[in-house]
Short mmCIF file of N, CA and C in Angstrom, two decimals:
data_model
loop_
_atom_site.label_atom_id
_atom_site.label_comp_id
_atom_site.label_asym_id
_atom_site.label_seq_id
_atom_site.Cartn_x
_atom_site.Cartn_y
_atom_site.Cartn_z
N MET A 21 -86.78 -150.18 -57.79
CA MET A 21 -85.57 -150.75 -59.00
C MET A 21 -85.21 -149.75 -60.15
N GLU A 22 -86.09 -149.18 -60.53
CA GLU A 22 -86.00 -148.44 -61.77
C GLU A 22 -85.09 -147.04 -61.55
N ASN A 23 -85.40 -146.22 -60.40
CA ASN A 23 -84.87 -145.38 -59.91
C ASN A 23 -83.30 -145.68 -59.67
N GLU A 24 -83.07 -146.55 -58.47
CA GLU A 24 -81.67 -147.51 -58.44
C GLU A 24 -80.75 -147.17 -59.48
N GLU A 25 -81.49 -148.32 -60.15
CA GLU A 25 -80.76 -148.42 -61.87
C GLU A 25 -80.19 -146.83 -62.72
N LYS A 26 -81.21 -145.65 -62.16
CA LYS A 26 -81.34 -144.51 -63.07
C LYS A 26 -79.22 -144.01 -62.00
N ASN A 27 -79.60 -144.19 -61.32
CA ASN A 27 -78.75 -143.78 -60.10
C ASN A 27 -76.85 -144.33 -60.66
N LEU A 28 -77.66 -145.95 -60.73
CA LEU A 28 -76.31 -146.17 -61.12
C LEU A 28 -76.06 -145.76 -62.32
N PHE A 29 -76.35 -145.67 -63.54
CA PHE A 29 -76.22 -144.88 -64.56
C PHE A 29 -75.34 -143.96 -64.34
N LEU A 30 -75.95 -143.06 -63.69
CA LEU A 30 -75.37 -141.42 -63.42
C LEU A 30 -74.00 -141.32 -62.89
N LEU A 31 -74.28 -142.22 -61.73
CA LEU A 31 -73.09 -142.02 -60.99
C LEU A 31 -72.07 -142.50 -62.01
N ASN A 32 -71.72 -143.91 -63.24
CA ASN A 32 -70.77 -144.24 -63.39
C ASN A 32 -70.64 -142.97 -64.73
N LEU A 33 -71.58 -142.33 -65.04
CA LEU A 33 -71.22 -141.49 -66.42
C LEU A 33 -70.95 -140.54 -65.68
N TYR A 34 -71.50 -140.03 -64.39
CA TYR A 34 -70.34 -138.91 -63.58
C TYR A 34 -69.07 -139.54 -63.74
N PHE A 35 -69.08 -140.50 -63.19
CA PHE A 35 -67.46 -141.34 -63.08
C PHE A 35 -66.27 -140.95 -64.53
N GLU A 36 -67.36 -141.72 -65.35
CA GLU A 36 -66.56 -141.68 -66.72
C GLU A 36 -65.75 -140.23 -66.62
N GLU A 37 -66.49 -139.36 -66.79
CA GLU A 37 -66.29 -138.03 -67.24
C GLU A 37 -65.50 -137.41 -65.99
N TRP A 38 -65.61 -137.75 -64.65
CA TRP A 38 -64.54 -137.56 -63.89
C TRP A 38 -62.90 -137.79 -64.28
N LYS A 39 -62.81 -139.48 -64.83
CA LYS A 39 -61.82 -140.27 -64.96
C LYS A 39 -60.61 -139.36 -66.28
N PHE A 40 -61.81 -139.03 -67.59
CA PHE A 40 -61.75 -138.48 -68.54
C PHE A 40 -60.95 -137.22 -68.32
N ARG A 41 -61.59 -136.35 -67.68
CA ARG A 41 -61.28 -135.30 -67.17
C ARG A 41 -59.81 -134.95 -66.66
N GLN A 42 -59.70 -135.88 -65.16
CA GLN A 42 -58.73 -136.55 -64.58
C GLN A 42 -57.19 -136.17 -65.62
N GLU A 43 -57.85 -137.59 -66.24
CA GLU A 43 -56.06 -137.72 -67.33
C GLU A 43 -56.33 -137.49 -67.82
N ASN A 44 -57.05 -136.11 -69.34
CA ASN A 44 -57.17 -134.95 -70.19
C ASN A 44 -56.27 -134.43 -68.74
N LEU A 45 -56.47 -133.50 -67.93
CA LEU A 45 -55.28 -133.02 -67.46
C LEU A 45 -53.86 -133.13 -67.11
N TRP A 46 -53.80 -134.13 -66.63
CA TRP A 46 -52.56 -134.64 -65.99
C TRP A 46 -51.45 -134.61 -67.89
N LYS A 47 -52.08 -134.06 -68.68
CA LYS A 47 -51.72 -135.16 -69.57
C LYS A 47 -50.75 -134.12 -70.27
N ARG A 48 -52.20 -132.80 -70.26
CA ARG A 48 -52.69 -131.17 -70.50
C ARG A 48 -50.43 -130.22 -69.78
N ILE A 49 -51.24 -130.75 -68.11
CA ILE A 49 -49.69 -130.49 -67.62
C ILE A 49 -48.84 -130.80 -67.84
N LEU A 50 -48.53 -131.73 -68.17
CA LEU A 50 -46.64 -131.67 -68.56
C LEU A 50 -46.68 -131.77 -69.86
N GLN A 51 -47.55 -132.17 -71.02
CA GLN A 51 -47.42 -131.23 -72.49
C GLN A 51 -46.95 -129.70 -72.49
N PHE A 52 -48.48 -129.06 -71.75
CA PHE A 52 -47.15 -127.85 -71.58
C PHE A 52 -46.78 -126.76 -71.17
N PHE A 53 -45.84 -128.21 -69.74
CA PHE A 53 -44.87 -127.10 -69.08
C PHE A 53 -44.26 -127.86 -70.10
N VAL A 54 -43.78 -129.15 -70.70
CA VAL A 54 -42.76 -128.48 -71.82
C VAL A 54 -42.20 -127.66 -72.44
N VAL A 55 -43.62 -127.59 -73.63
CA VAL A 55 -43.65 -126.38 -74.54
C VAL A 55 -42.96 -125.37 -74.27
N ILE A 56 -44.16 -124.80 -72.76
CA ILE A 56 -43.41 -123.54 -72.09
C ILE A 56 -41.95 -123.26 -72.30
N PHE A 57 -41.40 -124.42 -71.61
CA PHE A 57 -40.29 -124.22 -70.79
C PHE A 57 -39.12 -123.98 -72.32
N PHE A 58 -39.65 -125.05 -73.42
CA PHE A 58 -38.76 -125.08 -74.25
C PHE A 58 -38.94 -123.12 -75.35
N VAL A 59 -40.39 -122.85 -75.18
CA VAL A 59 -40.42 -121.42 -75.72
C VAL A 59 -39.29 -120.54 -75.16
N SER A 60 -39.89 -120.16 -73.86
CA SER A 60 -39.33 -119.83 -72.83
C SER A 60 -37.82 -119.80 -73.08
N THR A 61 -36.97 -120.78 -73.10
CA THR A 61 -35.50 -120.91 -73.22
C THR A 61 -35.33 -121.16 -74.53
N LEU A 62 -35.64 -120.92 -75.24
CA LEU A 62 -35.25 -121.38 -76.91
C LEU A 62 -34.50 -120.56 -77.07
N PRO A 63 -33.98 -118.74 -77.00
CA PRO A 63 -32.20 -118.13 -76.94
C PRO A 63 -31.65 -118.71 -76.53
N LEU A 64 -31.79 -119.48 -75.46
CA LEU A 64 -30.71 -120.73 -74.79
C LEU A 64 -30.11 -121.64 -75.35
N THR A 65 -31.16 -122.44 -75.57
CA THR A 65 -31.37 -123.55 -76.09
C THR A 65 -31.28 -124.23 -77.71
N ILE A 66 -31.28 -123.21 -77.91
CA ILE A 66 -31.17 -123.65 -80.05
C ILE A 66 -29.82 -124.23 -79.82
N GLY A 67 -28.51 -123.54 -79.35
CA GLY A 67 -27.87 -125.04 -80.28
C GLY A 67 -28.30 -126.36 -79.74
N ILE A 68 -28.52 -126.67 -79.05
CA ILE A 68 -28.96 -128.66 -79.13
C ILE A 68 -29.53 -128.92 -80.59
N PHE A 69 -30.69 -127.77 -81.17
CA PHE A 69 -30.99 -128.44 -82.27
C PHE A 69 -30.71 -128.00 -83.15
N ASN A 70 -29.80 -128.66 -83.77
CA ASN A 70 -28.55 -128.98 -84.87
C ASN A 70 -28.74 -127.99 -86.25
N GLY A 71 -28.51 -127.26 -86.46
CA GLY A 71 -29.12 -126.56 -87.67
C GLY A 71 -30.28 -125.47 -87.69
N VAL A 72 -30.72 -125.32 -87.03
CA VAL A 72 -31.84 -124.70 -86.58
C VAL A 72 -31.57 -123.52 -86.40
N LYS A 73 -32.67 -122.83 -87.20
CA LYS A 73 -32.41 -120.82 -86.85
C LYS A 73 -33.25 -120.27 -86.44
N LEU A 74 -33.90 -119.45 -85.68
CA LEU A 74 -34.39 -118.49 -85.31
C LEU A 74 -35.34 -117.65 -86.00
N PRO A 75 -36.01 -117.58 -85.88
CA PRO A 75 -37.08 -116.47 -86.94
C PRO A 75 -36.41 -115.22 -86.98
N GLN A 76 -36.53 -114.28 -87.92
CA GLN A 76 -35.90 -112.73 -87.42
C GLN A 76 -36.90 -111.92 -86.50
N ILE A 77 -37.15 -111.96 -85.36
CA ILE A 77 -37.61 -111.62 -84.61
C ILE A 77 -36.77 -111.58 -83.63
N SER A 78 -37.19 -110.14 -82.75
CA SER A 78 -36.05 -110.36 -81.38
C SER A 78 -36.44 -111.29 -80.64
N VAL A 79 -35.25 -112.08 -79.82
CA VAL A 79 -34.77 -113.40 -79.55
C VAL A 79 -35.99 -112.93 -77.86
N ILE A 80 -36.15 -111.66 -77.10
CA ILE A 80 -36.83 -111.28 -76.53
C ILE A 80 -38.54 -112.19 -75.99
N MET A 81 -38.34 -111.74 -77.56
CA MET A 81 -40.42 -112.49 -77.67
C MET A 81 -40.46 -113.95 -76.97
N PHE A 82 -39.57 -114.73 -77.46
CA PHE A 82 -39.75 -115.88 -76.87
C PHE A 82 -39.94 -115.88 -75.44
N PRO A 83 -39.00 -115.70 -74.66
CA PRO A 83 -40.36 -115.70 -73.30
C PRO A 83 -40.74 -114.95 -72.90
N ILE A 84 -40.86 -113.98 -73.71
CA ILE A 84 -42.78 -113.06 -73.54
C ILE A 84 -43.82 -114.14 -73.69
N ALA A 85 -43.05 -114.44 -75.14
CA ALA A 85 -44.29 -115.73 -75.73
C ALA A 85 -44.53 -117.09 -74.56
N GLY A 86 -43.42 -117.50 -74.19
CA GLY A 86 -43.33 -118.14 -72.72
C GLY A 86 -44.57 -118.12 -71.65
N ILE A 87 -44.11 -116.41 -71.09
CA ILE A 87 -45.49 -116.01 -70.25
C ILE A 87 -46.35 -115.68 -70.58
N LEU A 88 -46.79 -115.72 -71.46
CA LEU A 88 -48.24 -115.36 -72.35
C LEU A 88 -49.40 -116.77 -72.78
N LEU A 89 -47.74 -118.31 -72.63
CA LEU A 89 -48.53 -119.21 -72.72
C LEU A 89 -48.83 -120.18 -71.06
N THR A 90 -48.27 -119.72 -70.57
CA THR A 90 -47.77 -119.81 -68.97
C THR A 90 -49.34 -119.05 -68.48
N LEU A 91 -49.41 -118.09 -68.60
CA LEU A 91 -51.13 -117.81 -68.09
C LEU A 91 -52.28 -118.12 -68.75
N PHE A 92 -52.28 -118.31 -70.34
CA PHE A 92 -53.22 -119.54 -70.83
C PHE A 92 -53.09 -120.59 -69.95
N PHE A 93 -52.10 -121.91 -69.89
CA PHE A 93 -51.29 -122.59 -69.28
C PHE A 93 -52.80 -122.91 -67.77
N LEU A 94 -52.54 -121.53 -67.21
CA LEU A 94 -52.89 -121.51 -65.73
C LEU A 94 -54.25 -121.59 -66.19
N TRP A 95 -54.42 -120.43 -66.93
CA TRP A 95 -56.36 -120.55 -66.49
C TRP A 95 -56.81 -121.66 -67.31
N PHE A 96 -56.36 -122.43 -68.01
CA PHE A 96 -56.82 -124.03 -68.43
C PHE A 96 -56.86 -124.45 -67.62
N CYS A 97 -55.25 -124.86 -66.45
CA CYS A 97 -55.84 -125.61 -65.75
C CYS A 97 -56.78 -125.70 -64.53
N LEU A 98 -57.02 -124.54 -63.88
CA LEU A 98 -58.23 -124.20 -63.48
C LEU A 98 -59.34 -123.67 -63.43
N ALA A 99 -59.63 -123.98 -64.90
CA ALA A 99 -60.85 -124.03 -65.24
C ALA A 99 -61.17 -125.77 -65.23
N GLU A 100 -59.88 -126.18 -65.64
CA GLU A 100 -60.34 -128.51 -65.73
C GLU A 100 -60.62 -128.80 -64.46
N SER A 101 -59.87 -127.68 -63.58
CA SER A 101 -59.78 -128.11 -61.95
C SER A 101 -61.25 -127.60 -61.39
N ILE A 102 -61.87 -126.86 -61.82
CA ILE A 102 -63.48 -126.42 -61.70
C ILE A 102 -64.13 -127.76 -61.90
N ARG A 103 -63.79 -127.96 -63.18
CA ARG A 103 -65.11 -128.99 -64.01
C ARG A 103 -64.48 -130.45 -63.05
N ILE A 104 -63.95 -130.82 -62.50
CA ILE A 104 -63.63 -131.52 -61.98
C ILE A 104 -64.52 -132.10 -60.54
N ASN A 105 -63.92 -130.45 -60.30
CA ASN A 105 -64.76 -130.42 -59.15
C ASN A 105 -65.49 -130.42 -58.59
N THR A 106 -66.58 -130.05 -60.09
CA THR A 106 -67.79 -129.29 -59.67
C THR A 106 -68.70 -131.20 -60.68
N ILE A 107 -68.13 -132.19 -60.99
CA ILE A 107 -67.93 -133.23 -61.36
C ILE A 107 -68.12 -134.54 -59.69
N ASP A 108 -66.59 -134.35 -59.00
CA ASP A 108 -67.09 -134.62 -58.08
C ASP A 108 -67.78 -134.16 -56.82
N GLY A 109 -68.47 -133.06 -56.91
CA GLY A 109 -69.27 -132.58 -55.84
C GLY A 109 -70.87 -133.59 -56.25
N LYS A 110 -70.81 -133.13 -57.22
CA LYS A 110 -72.29 -134.23 -58.02
C LYS A 110 -72.57 -135.84 -57.44
N ILE A 111 -71.54 -136.61 -58.24
CA ILE A 111 -71.52 -138.30 -57.54
C ILE A 111 -71.40 -137.95 -55.96
N LYS A 112 -71.02 -137.06 -55.56
CA LYS A 112 -70.85 -137.18 -54.07
C LYS A 112 -73.01 -136.81 -53.69
N ARG A 113 -73.17 -135.42 -53.68
CA ARG A 113 -74.47 -135.36 -53.70
C ARG A 113 -75.04 -136.45 -54.03
N ILE A 114 -75.05 -137.16 -55.59
CA ILE A 114 -76.03 -138.31 -55.63
C ILE A 114 -75.62 -139.40 -54.40
N MET A 115 -74.82 -139.67 -54.48
CA MET A 115 -73.71 -141.01 -52.93
C MET A 115 -75.07 -140.48 -51.89
N ALA A 116 -75.21 -139.26 -51.53
CA ALA A 116 -75.38 -138.51 -50.32
C ALA A 116 -77.05 -138.62 -50.33
N ASP A 117 -76.97 -138.05 -51.56
CA ASP A 117 -78.91 -139.04 -51.57
C ASP A 117 -79.42 -139.98 -51.30
N HIS A 118 -78.57 -140.89 -52.17
CA HIS A 118 -79.27 -142.21 -52.36
C HIS A 118 -78.73 -143.00 -51.29
N TYR A 119 -77.90 -143.06 -50.90
CA TYR A 119 -77.05 -144.38 -49.77
C TYR A 119 -77.68 -144.25 -48.76
N PRO A 120 -77.42 -145.10 -47.86
CA PRO A 120 -77.38 -144.71 -46.36
C PRO A 120 -76.61 -144.13 -45.86
N GLU A 121 -76.82 -142.82 -44.97
CA GLU A 121 -76.57 -141.67 -44.35
C GLU A 121 -75.42 -142.31 -43.87
N GLU A 122 -75.70 -143.37 -43.09
CA GLU A 122 -74.04 -143.76 -42.16
C GLU A 122 -73.30 -144.41 -43.34
N TYR A 123 -73.20 -144.73 -44.37
CA TYR A 123 -72.17 -145.14 -44.99
C TYR A 123 -71.48 -143.64 -45.68
N VAL A 124 -72.06 -142.79 -45.73
CA VAL A 124 -71.30 -141.58 -46.36
C VAL A 124 -71.06 -140.97 -45.39
N LYS A 125 -71.39 -140.72 -43.97
CA LYS A 125 -70.69 -140.31 -42.45
C LYS A 125 -69.93 -140.86 -42.51
N ASN A 126 -69.31 -142.76 -42.66
CA ASN A 126 -68.53 -143.21 -42.05
C ASN A 126 -67.38 -143.35 -42.89
N GLU A 127 -67.55 -143.81 -44.15
CA GLU A 127 -66.77 -144.35 -45.21
C GLU A 127 -66.69 -143.47 -46.78
N LEU A 128 -67.41 -142.41 -47.21
CA LEU A 128 -66.92 -141.25 -47.77
C LEU A 128 -66.45 -139.70 -47.79
N VAL A 129 -66.35 -139.71 -46.35
CA VAL A 129 -65.91 -138.18 -45.82
C VAL A 129 -64.39 -138.02 -45.73
N PRO A 130 -64.67 -139.13 -44.31
CA PRO A 130 -63.01 -139.90 -43.99
C PRO A 130 -62.28 -139.40 -45.50
N LEU A 131 -62.55 -140.59 -46.48
CA LEU A 131 -61.31 -140.38 -47.02
C LEU A 131 -61.61 -139.32 -48.25
N THR A 132 -62.01 -138.51 -48.14
CA THR A 132 -62.22 -137.37 -49.81
C THR A 132 -62.06 -136.31 -48.18
N LYS A 133 -62.15 -136.28 -47.41
CA LYS A 133 -61.52 -134.67 -46.49
C LYS A 133 -61.11 -135.47 -45.20
N PRO A 134 -60.06 -135.79 -45.37
CA PRO A 134 -59.33 -135.95 -43.97
C PRO A 134 -58.60 -134.84 -42.71
N TYR A 135 -58.83 -133.91 -43.64
CA TYR A 135 -58.72 -132.66 -42.94
C TYR A 135 -59.64 -131.48 -42.20
N GLN A 136 -61.05 -132.27 -42.02
CA GLN A 136 -62.01 -131.54 -41.92
C GLN A 136 -62.08 -132.03 -40.14
N LYS A 137 -61.22 -132.95 -39.53
CA LYS A 137 -61.39 -133.55 -38.26
C LYS A 137 -60.67 -132.23 -37.01
N LYS A 138 -60.86 -130.61 -37.27
CA LYS A 138 -60.79 -129.26 -36.31
C LYS A 138 -58.75 -129.95 -36.41
N GLU A 139 -58.61 -129.79 -37.05
CA GLU A 139 -57.41 -129.98 -37.12
C GLU A 139 -57.17 -128.68 -38.01
N LYS A 140 -55.53 -127.85 -37.73
CA LYS A 140 -55.50 -126.66 -38.61
C LYS A 140 -53.67 -127.36 -39.10
N THR A 141 -54.77 -126.89 -40.54
CA THR A 141 -53.72 -126.99 -41.87
C THR A 141 -53.52 -125.68 -42.26
N TRP A 142 -52.45 -125.56 -43.34
CA TRP A 142 -52.24 -124.72 -43.89
C TRP A 142 -53.22 -125.00 -45.24
N ALA A 143 -53.46 -123.45 -45.74
CA ALA A 143 -54.81 -123.67 -47.52
C ALA A 143 -53.87 -124.42 -48.22
N ILE A 144 -52.76 -125.02 -48.44
CA ILE A 144 -52.31 -125.35 -49.59
C ILE A 144 -52.85 -127.05 -49.28
N PHE A 145 -52.88 -127.12 -48.61
CA PHE A 145 -53.09 -128.61 -48.03
C PHE A 145 -54.87 -129.15 -48.24
N ARG A 146 -55.05 -128.17 -47.98
CA ARG A 146 -56.68 -128.56 -48.34
C ARG A 146 -57.05 -128.06 -49.91
N TRP A 147 -56.00 -127.73 -50.87
CA TRP A 147 -56.34 -127.91 -52.25
C TRP A 147 -56.06 -129.17 -52.83
N ARG A 148 -56.91 -129.45 -54.36
CA ARG A 148 -56.57 -130.67 -54.76
C ARG A 148 -55.60 -129.93 -55.73
N MET A 149 -54.77 -131.45 -56.24
CA MET A 149 -53.50 -130.73 -56.30
C MET A 149 -53.89 -130.35 -58.46
N ALA A 150 -54.82 -130.95 -58.19
CA ALA A 150 -55.41 -130.00 -59.97
C ALA A 150 -54.58 -128.42 -59.91
N ILE A 151 -55.10 -128.13 -58.22
CA ILE A 151 -54.50 -126.84 -58.09
C ILE A 151 -53.06 -125.93 -57.71
N TRP A 152 -52.73 -126.73 -57.37
CA TRP A 152 -51.80 -126.08 -56.57
C TRP A 152 -50.24 -126.61 -57.25
N VAL A 153 -50.40 -128.20 -57.83
CA VAL A 153 -49.47 -128.32 -59.30
C VAL A 153 -49.10 -127.57 -60.50
N PRO A 154 -50.77 -127.26 -60.70
CA PRO A 154 -50.48 -126.19 -62.21
C PRO A 154 -49.90 -124.45 -61.51
N VAL A 155 -50.01 -124.27 -60.68
CA VAL A 155 -49.73 -122.54 -59.95
C VAL A 155 -48.43 -122.76 -59.93
N THR A 156 -47.98 -124.35 -59.19
CA THR A 156 -46.95 -124.18 -58.76
C THR A 156 -45.69 -124.39 -60.18
N LEU A 157 -46.33 -124.31 -60.70
CA LEU A 157 -45.20 -124.96 -62.22
C LEU A 157 -45.28 -123.84 -62.94
N SER A 158 -46.26 -123.34 -63.10
CA SER A 158 -46.92 -121.33 -63.96
C SER A 158 -45.85 -120.59 -62.94
N ALA A 159 -45.74 -120.94 -62.15
CA ALA A 159 -44.42 -120.19 -61.05
C ALA A 159 -43.17 -120.40 -60.95
N MET A 160 -42.90 -121.31 -61.84
CA MET A 160 -41.28 -121.96 -62.11
C MET A 160 -41.30 -121.68 -63.26
N GLU A 161 -42.30 -121.70 -64.19
CA GLU A 161 -42.35 -121.26 -65.97
C GLU A 161 -42.00 -120.08 -66.02
N ILE A 162 -42.36 -118.57 -64.99
CA ILE A 162 -42.34 -117.60 -65.13
C ILE A 162 -41.47 -116.89 -64.86
N VAL A 163 -40.42 -117.59 -63.61
CA VAL A 163 -39.40 -117.69 -63.47
C VAL A 163 -38.20 -117.73 -64.41
N ILE A 164 -38.81 -119.21 -65.25
CA ILE A 164 -38.03 -119.19 -65.76
C ILE A 164 -37.45 -118.22 -66.87
N ALA A 165 -39.13 -117.66 -67.43
CA ALA A 165 -38.97 -116.33 -68.47
C ALA A 165 -38.54 -115.32 -68.08
N ILE A 166 -38.61 -114.65 -67.25
CA ILE A 166 -37.93 -113.56 -66.39
C ILE A 166 -36.58 -113.72 -66.33
N ALA A 167 -35.76 -114.78 -66.02
CA ALA A 167 -34.40 -115.21 -65.87
C ALA A 167 -33.68 -114.98 -67.23
N VAL A 168 -34.70 -115.39 -68.60
CA VAL A 168 -34.00 -115.16 -70.09
C VAL A 168 -34.13 -114.23 -70.26
N ILE A 169 -35.03 -113.21 -70.31
CA ILE A 169 -34.96 -112.27 -70.30
C ILE A 169 -34.22 -111.28 -69.83
N PHE A 170 -34.08 -111.47 -68.22
CA PHE A 170 -33.04 -110.92 -68.03
C PHE A 170 -31.32 -111.21 -68.59
N ILE A 171 -31.19 -112.80 -69.04
CA ILE A 171 -29.78 -112.60 -69.45
C ILE A 171 -29.90 -111.90 -70.64
N ILE A 172 -30.77 -112.25 -71.66
CA ILE A 172 -30.87 -111.19 -73.12
C ILE A 172 -30.86 -109.78 -72.64
N ILE A 173 -31.32 -108.94 -71.49
CA ILE A 173 -31.12 -107.99 -71.49
C ILE A 173 -29.81 -107.59 -70.89
N ILE A 174 -29.15 -107.89 -70.24
CA ILE A 174 -27.67 -107.78 -69.72
C ILE A 174 -26.94 -108.35 -71.12
N GLY A 175 -27.15 -108.59 -72.01
CA GLY A 175 -25.98 -109.15 -72.59
C GLY A 175 -25.49 -110.38 -72.51
N ALA A 176 -25.60 -111.33 -71.88
CA ALA A 176 -25.11 -112.52 -71.89
C ALA A 176 -25.44 -113.87 -72.47
N LEU A 177 -26.16 -113.57 -73.37
CA LEU A 177 -26.87 -114.58 -74.36
C LEU A 177 -25.84 -115.28 -75.14
N PRO A 178 -25.63 -116.55 -75.33
CA PRO A 178 -24.54 -116.94 -76.07
C PRO A 178 -24.69 -116.87 -77.51
N SER A 179 -24.17 -116.68 -77.91
CA SER A 179 -23.54 -116.50 -79.62
C SER A 179 -25.09 -117.39 -80.18
N ILE A 180 -25.49 -117.38 -80.98
CA ILE A 180 -26.68 -118.01 -81.77
C ILE A 180 -25.64 -118.45 -82.94
#
């Protein structure tokens, strides 16, 4: 009985860690996206901030900083996704080791991996959302930053 209590304690501990990392990741994704968007587009959107003046640096530095922040954002999200996946795997191993095999086969696997039914699916449908959402948002942020750089280079930047 003591061993089972220890396993339940470990499962609870891992689940709390998994839940914290999930909540933290999704909060950070939204925060990073908004900050990177405003940094990248600041030369275009400065007009909505009444009376704010840009520092005396080249305006092209803002979208370049946005690209650098996007790379950091992507690194952070993918690293956090690996941590979440590791914890998830640990939880599943504990359950598989200490609970009846029929339960694991019939209940856990179909709920967590429905794509394993020999059906062909695109790779993106087998990725966790914690991977493809940051990758997609990063691609969008880079496209936005490149568009702002292009606008600055062709001289279509509105007067500040």
